[in-house]
PDB file of C-alpha atoms in Angstrom:
ATOM      1  CA  MET A 186     304.971  98.938 137.117  1.00  0.00           C
ATOM      2  CA  SER A 187     301.776  98.936 135.072  1.00  0.00           C
ATOM      3  CA  LEU A 188     300.153 101.987 133.555  1.00  0.00           C
ATOM      4  CA  PHE A 189     297.415 101.745 136.154  1.00  0.00           C
ATOM      5  CA  ASP A 190     299.943 101.670 138.999  1.00  0.00           C
ATOM      6  CA  GLN A 191     301.617 104.742 137.540  1.00  0.00           C
ATOM      7  CA  LEU A 192     298.277 106.462 137.109  1.00  0.00           C
ATOM      8  CA  GLY A 193     297.329 105.607 140.684  1.00  0.00           C
ATOM      9  CA  GLN A 194     300.555 107.126 141.942  1.00  0.00           C
ATOM     10  CA  ALA A 195     300.152 110.207 139.757  1.00  0.00           C
ATOM     11  CA  ALA A 196     296.539 110.753 140.788  1.00  0.00           C
ATOM     12  CA  GLY A 197     297.458 110.085 144.406  1.00  0.00           C
ATOM     13  CA  GLY A 198     300.158 112.733 144.198  1.00  0.00           C
ATOM     14  CA  MET A 199     297.674 115.187 142.727  1.00  0.00           C
ATOM     15  CA  LEU A 200     295.295 114.552 145.579  1.00  0.00           C
ATOM     16  CA  GLY A 201     297.937 114.833 148.270  1.00  0.00           C
ATOM     17  CA  GLY A 202     298.541 111.153 148.934  1.00  0.00           C
ATOM     18  CA  GLY A 203     300.617 108.318 147.575  1.00  0.00           C
ATOM     19  CA  GLY A 204     298.906 106.070 145.048  1.00  0.00           C
ATOM     20  CA  ASN A 205     300.486 102.960 146.528  1.00  0.00           C
ATOM     21  CA  GLN A 206     298.895 103.623 149.909  1.00  0.00           C
ATOM     22  CA  ASN A 207     295.393 103.940 148.478  1.00  0.00           C
ATOM     23  CA  PRO A 208     294.020 100.710 146.990  1.00  0.00           C
ATOM     24  CA  LEU A 209     290.676 102.417 146.372  1.00  0.00           C
ATOM     25  CA  LEU A 210     292.348 105.021 144.171  1.00  0.00           C
ATOM     26  CA  GLN A 211     294.068 102.255 142.229  1.00  0.00           C
ATOM     27  CA  ALA A 212     290.742 100.441 141.779  1.00  0.00           C
ATOM     28  CA  VAL A 213     289.107 103.618 140.486  1.00  0.00           C
ATOM     29  CA  THR A 214     291.924 104.455 138.095  1.00  0.00           C
ATOM     30  CA  SER A 215     291.713 100.958 136.629  1.00  0.00           C
ATOM     31  CA  LEU A 216     288.048 101.658 135.885  1.00  0.00           C
ATOM     32  CA  LEU A 217     288.983 104.863 134.121  1.00  0.00           C
ATOM     33  CA  GLY A 218     291.163 103.090 131.555  1.00  0.00           C
ATOM     34  CA  GLN A 219     289.887 102.905 127.984  1.00  0.00           C
ATOM     35  CA  ASN A 220     289.462  99.115 128.111  1.00  0.00           C
ATOM     36  CA  SER A 221     287.559  99.040 131.392  1.00  0.00           C
ATOM     37  CA  SER A 222     284.133  97.487 131.798  1.00  0.00           C
ATOM     38  CA  VAL A 223     282.597 100.859 132.663  1.00  0.00           C
ATOM     39  CA  GLY A 224     283.843 102.578 129.495  1.00  0.00           C
ATOM     40  CA  GLY A 225     286.518 104.788 131.000  1.00  0.00           C
ATOM     41  CA  LEU A 226     285.987 108.269 132.348  1.00  0.00           C
ATOM     42  CA  ALA A 227     283.138 109.003 129.927  1.00  0.00           C
ATOM     43  CA  GLY A 228     281.353 105.826 131.007  1.00  0.00           C
ATOM     44  CA  LEU A 229     281.761 106.674 134.673  1.00  0.00           C
ATOM     45  CA  VAL A 230     280.336 110.158 134.117  1.00  0.00           C
ATOM     46  CA  GLN A 231     277.466 108.713 132.046  1.00  0.00           C
ATOM     47  CA  ALA A 232     276.628 106.272 134.857  1.00  0.00           C
ATOM     48  CA  PHE A 233     276.148 109.181 137.257  1.00  0.00           C
ATOM     49  CA  GLN A 234     274.142 111.123 134.677  1.00  0.00           C
ATOM     50  CA  LYS A 235     271.913 108.113 133.898  1.00  0.00           C
ATOM     51  CA  ASN A 236     271.297 107.500 137.601  1.00  0.00           C
ATOM     52  CA  GLY A 237     269.942 110.982 138.292  1.00  0.00           C
ATOM     53  CA  LEU A 238     273.116 112.775 139.415  1.00  0.00           C
ATOM     54  CA  ALA A 239     273.877 114.780 136.288  1.00  0.00           C
ATOM     55  CA  ASP A 240     274.127 118.128 138.110  1.00  0.00           C
ATOM     56  CA  ILE A 241     276.673 116.768 140.562  1.00  0.00           C
ATOM     57  CA  VAL A 242     278.900 114.907 138.103  1.00  0.00           C
ATOM     58  CA  ASN A 243     278.712 117.725 135.541  1.00  0.00           C
ATOM     59  CA  SER A 244     280.053 120.105 138.198  1.00  0.00           C
ATOM     60  CA  TRP A 245     283.120 117.871 138.575  1.00  0.00           C
ATOM     61  CA  VAL A 246     283.779 117.923 134.839  1.00  0.00           C
ATOM     62  CA  SER A 247     283.143 121.657 134.413  1.00  0.00           C
ATOM     63  CA  THR A 248     285.645 124.366 135.284  1.00  0.00           C
ATOM     64  CA  GLY A 249     283.478 125.733 138.106  1.00  0.00           C
ATOM     65  CA  GLN A 250     283.200 124.642 141.719  1.00  0.00           C
ATOM     66  CA  ASN A 251     282.663 120.932 142.437  1.00  0.00           C
ATOM     67  CA  LEU A 252     279.387 120.045 144.106  1.00  0.00           C
ATOM     68  CA  PRO A 253     279.763 117.700 147.090  1.00  0.00           C
ATOM     69  CA  VAL A 254     278.478 114.150 146.939  1.00  0.00           C
ATOM     70  CA  SER A 255     277.359 111.830 149.734  1.00  0.00           C
ATOM     71  CA  ALA A 256     278.173 108.166 150.166  1.00  0.00           C
ATOM     72  CA  GLN A 257     274.526 107.353 149.364  1.00  0.00           C
ATOM     73  CA  GLN A 258     274.752 109.365 146.125  1.00  0.00           C
ATOM     74  CA  ILE A 259     277.934 107.468 145.192  1.00  0.00           C
ATOM     75  CA  LYS A 260     275.962 104.234 145.592  1.00  0.00           C
ATOM     76  CA  GLN A 261     273.191 105.671 143.430  1.00  0.00           C
ATOM     77  CA  GLY A 262     275.553 107.017 140.783  1.00  0.00           C
ATOM     78  CA  LEU A 263     277.730 103.947 140.399  1.00  0.00           C
ATOM     79  CA  GLY A 264     275.035 101.353 140.922  1.00  0.00           C
ATOM     80  CA  GLY A 265     275.463  98.280 143.082  1.00  0.00           C
ATOM     81  CA  ASP A 266     277.432  96.118 140.658  1.00  0.00           C
ATOM     82  CA  LEU A 267     280.053  98.737 139.862  1.00  0.00           C
ATOM     83  CA  LEU A 268     280.401  99.800 143.488  1.00  0.00           C
ATOM     84  CA  ASN A 269     280.837  96.179 144.545  1.00  0.00           C
ATOM     85  CA  GLN A 270     283.479  95.717 141.852  1.00  0.00           C
ATOM     86  CA  VAL A 271     285.463  98.760 143.009  1.00  0.00           C
ATOM     87  CA  ALA A 272     285.087  97.831 146.681  1.00  0.00           C
ATOM     88  CA  SER A 273     286.200  94.257 146.067  1.00  0.00           C
ATOM     89  CA  LYS A 274     289.229  95.375 144.070  1.00  0.00           C
ATOM     90  CA  ALA A 275     290.196  97.762 146.888  1.00  0.00           C
ATOM     91  CA  GLY A 276     289.565  95.211 149.637  1.00  0.00           C
ATOM     92  CA  LEU A 277     286.817  97.334 151.214  1.00  0.00           C
ATOM     93  CA  SER A 278     283.163  96.925 152.036  1.00  0.00           C
ATOM     94  CA  PRO A 279     280.800  98.723 149.642  1.00  0.00           C
ATOM     95  CA  ASP A 280     279.840 101.141 152.449  1.00  0.00           C
ATOM     96  CA  ALA A 281     283.475 102.011 153.177  1.00  0.00           C
ATOM     97  CA  ALA A 282     284.237 102.353 149.469  1.00  0.00           C
ATOM     98  CA  SER A 283     281.274 104.662 148.816  1.00  0.00           C
ATOM     99  CA  SER A 284     282.218 106.816 151.787  1.00  0.00           C
ATOM    100  CA  GLN A 285     285.817 107.185 150.585  1.00  0.00           C
ATOM    101  CA  LEU A 286     284.750 107.681 146.972  1.00  0.00           C
ATOM    102  CA  ALA A 287     282.586 110.611 148.056  1.00  0.00           C
ATOM    103  CA  GLY A 288     285.801 112.437 148.933  1.00  0.00           C
ATOM    104  CA  LEU A 289     287.883 111.089 146.062  1.00  0.00           C
ATOM    105  CA  LEU A 290     285.800 111.199 142.879  1.00  0.00           C
ATOM    106  CA  PRO A 291     284.955 114.921 142.711  1.00  0.00           C
ATOM    107  CA  ASN A 292     288.631 115.920 142.858  1.00  0.00           C
ATOM    108  CA  LEU A 293     289.857 113.105 140.617  1.00  0.00           C
ATOM    109  CA  ILE A 294     287.322 113.760 137.856  1.00  0.00           C
ATOM    110  CA  ASP A 295     287.951 117.495 138.176  1.00  0.00           C
ATOM    111  CA  LYS A 296     291.699 116.949 137.690  1.00  0.00           C
ATOM    112  CA  LEU A 297     291.101 114.646 134.705  1.00  0.00           C
ATOM    113  CA  THR A 298     288.938 117.265 132.968  1.00  0.00           C
ATOM    114  CA  PRO A 299     290.934 120.512 133.315  1.00  0.00           C
ATOM    115  CA  ASN A 300     289.274 122.105 130.264  1.00  0.00           C
ATOM    116  CA  GLY A 301     285.753 121.377 131.462  1.00  0.00           C
ATOM    117  CA  LYS A 302     285.159 118.451 129.135  1.00  0.00           C
ATOM    118  CA  ILE A 303     286.059 114.804 128.751  1.00  0.00           C
ATOM    119  CA  GLU A 304     288.694 114.474 126.068  1.00  0.00           C
ATOM    120  CA  ALA A 305     289.783 111.311 124.304  1.00  0.00           C
ATOM    121  CA  GLY A 306     293.066 110.102 125.704  1.00  0.00           C
ATOM    122  CA  GLY A 307     292.686 112.156 128.856  1.00  0.00           C
ATOM    123  CA  LEU A 308     294.348 109.503 130.986  1.00  0.00           C
ATOM    124  CA  ASP A 309     297.174 109.161 128.483  1.00  0.00           C
ATOM    125  CA  GLN A 310     297.696 112.921 128.602  1.00  0.00           C
ATOM    126  CA  LEU A 311     297.732 112.801 132.377  1.00  0.00           C
ATOM    127  CA  MET A 312     300.377 110.100 132.374  1.00  0.00           C
ATOM    128  CA  LYS A 313     302.539 112.026 129.906  1.00  0.00           C
ATOM    129  CA  MET A 314     302.238 115.107 132.079  1.00  0.00           C
ATOM    130  CA  PHE A 315     303.550 113.221 135.108  1.00  0.00           C
ATOM    131  CA  GLN A 316     306.220 111.306 133.234  1.00  0.00           C
ATOM    132  CA  GLY A 317     307.611 114.606 131.967  1.00  0.00           C
ATOM    133  CA  LYS A 318     308.245 115.883 135.511  1.00  0.00           C
TER     134      LYS A 318
END
């Protein structure tokens, strides 16, 4: 099992579902890796900030309440190319992927930034946390 499979399962468990049953979650977690084309978690957050959704994405990173996001805002935040990449990897249409991501990303990013900031090695720390249980 690859690191990304393990991360998908761990994140799926955190969000109340199994990682193996959610190909979209696995596609997203692969994007959050340090060697991903988007630049990991920091790159994903920067994409939302650059595309006019800083308030929303910053609420997910901070320790306060997460602001909701719509499927249209997911499309705006990720941009067409990245959304298409995630959707393709998950075997979904871009519309279906953006709709599901609207429910997934706020909680996932919130869980990956428990101290209210993006830390280097955050995914590695997450994996260690779950491997220790």
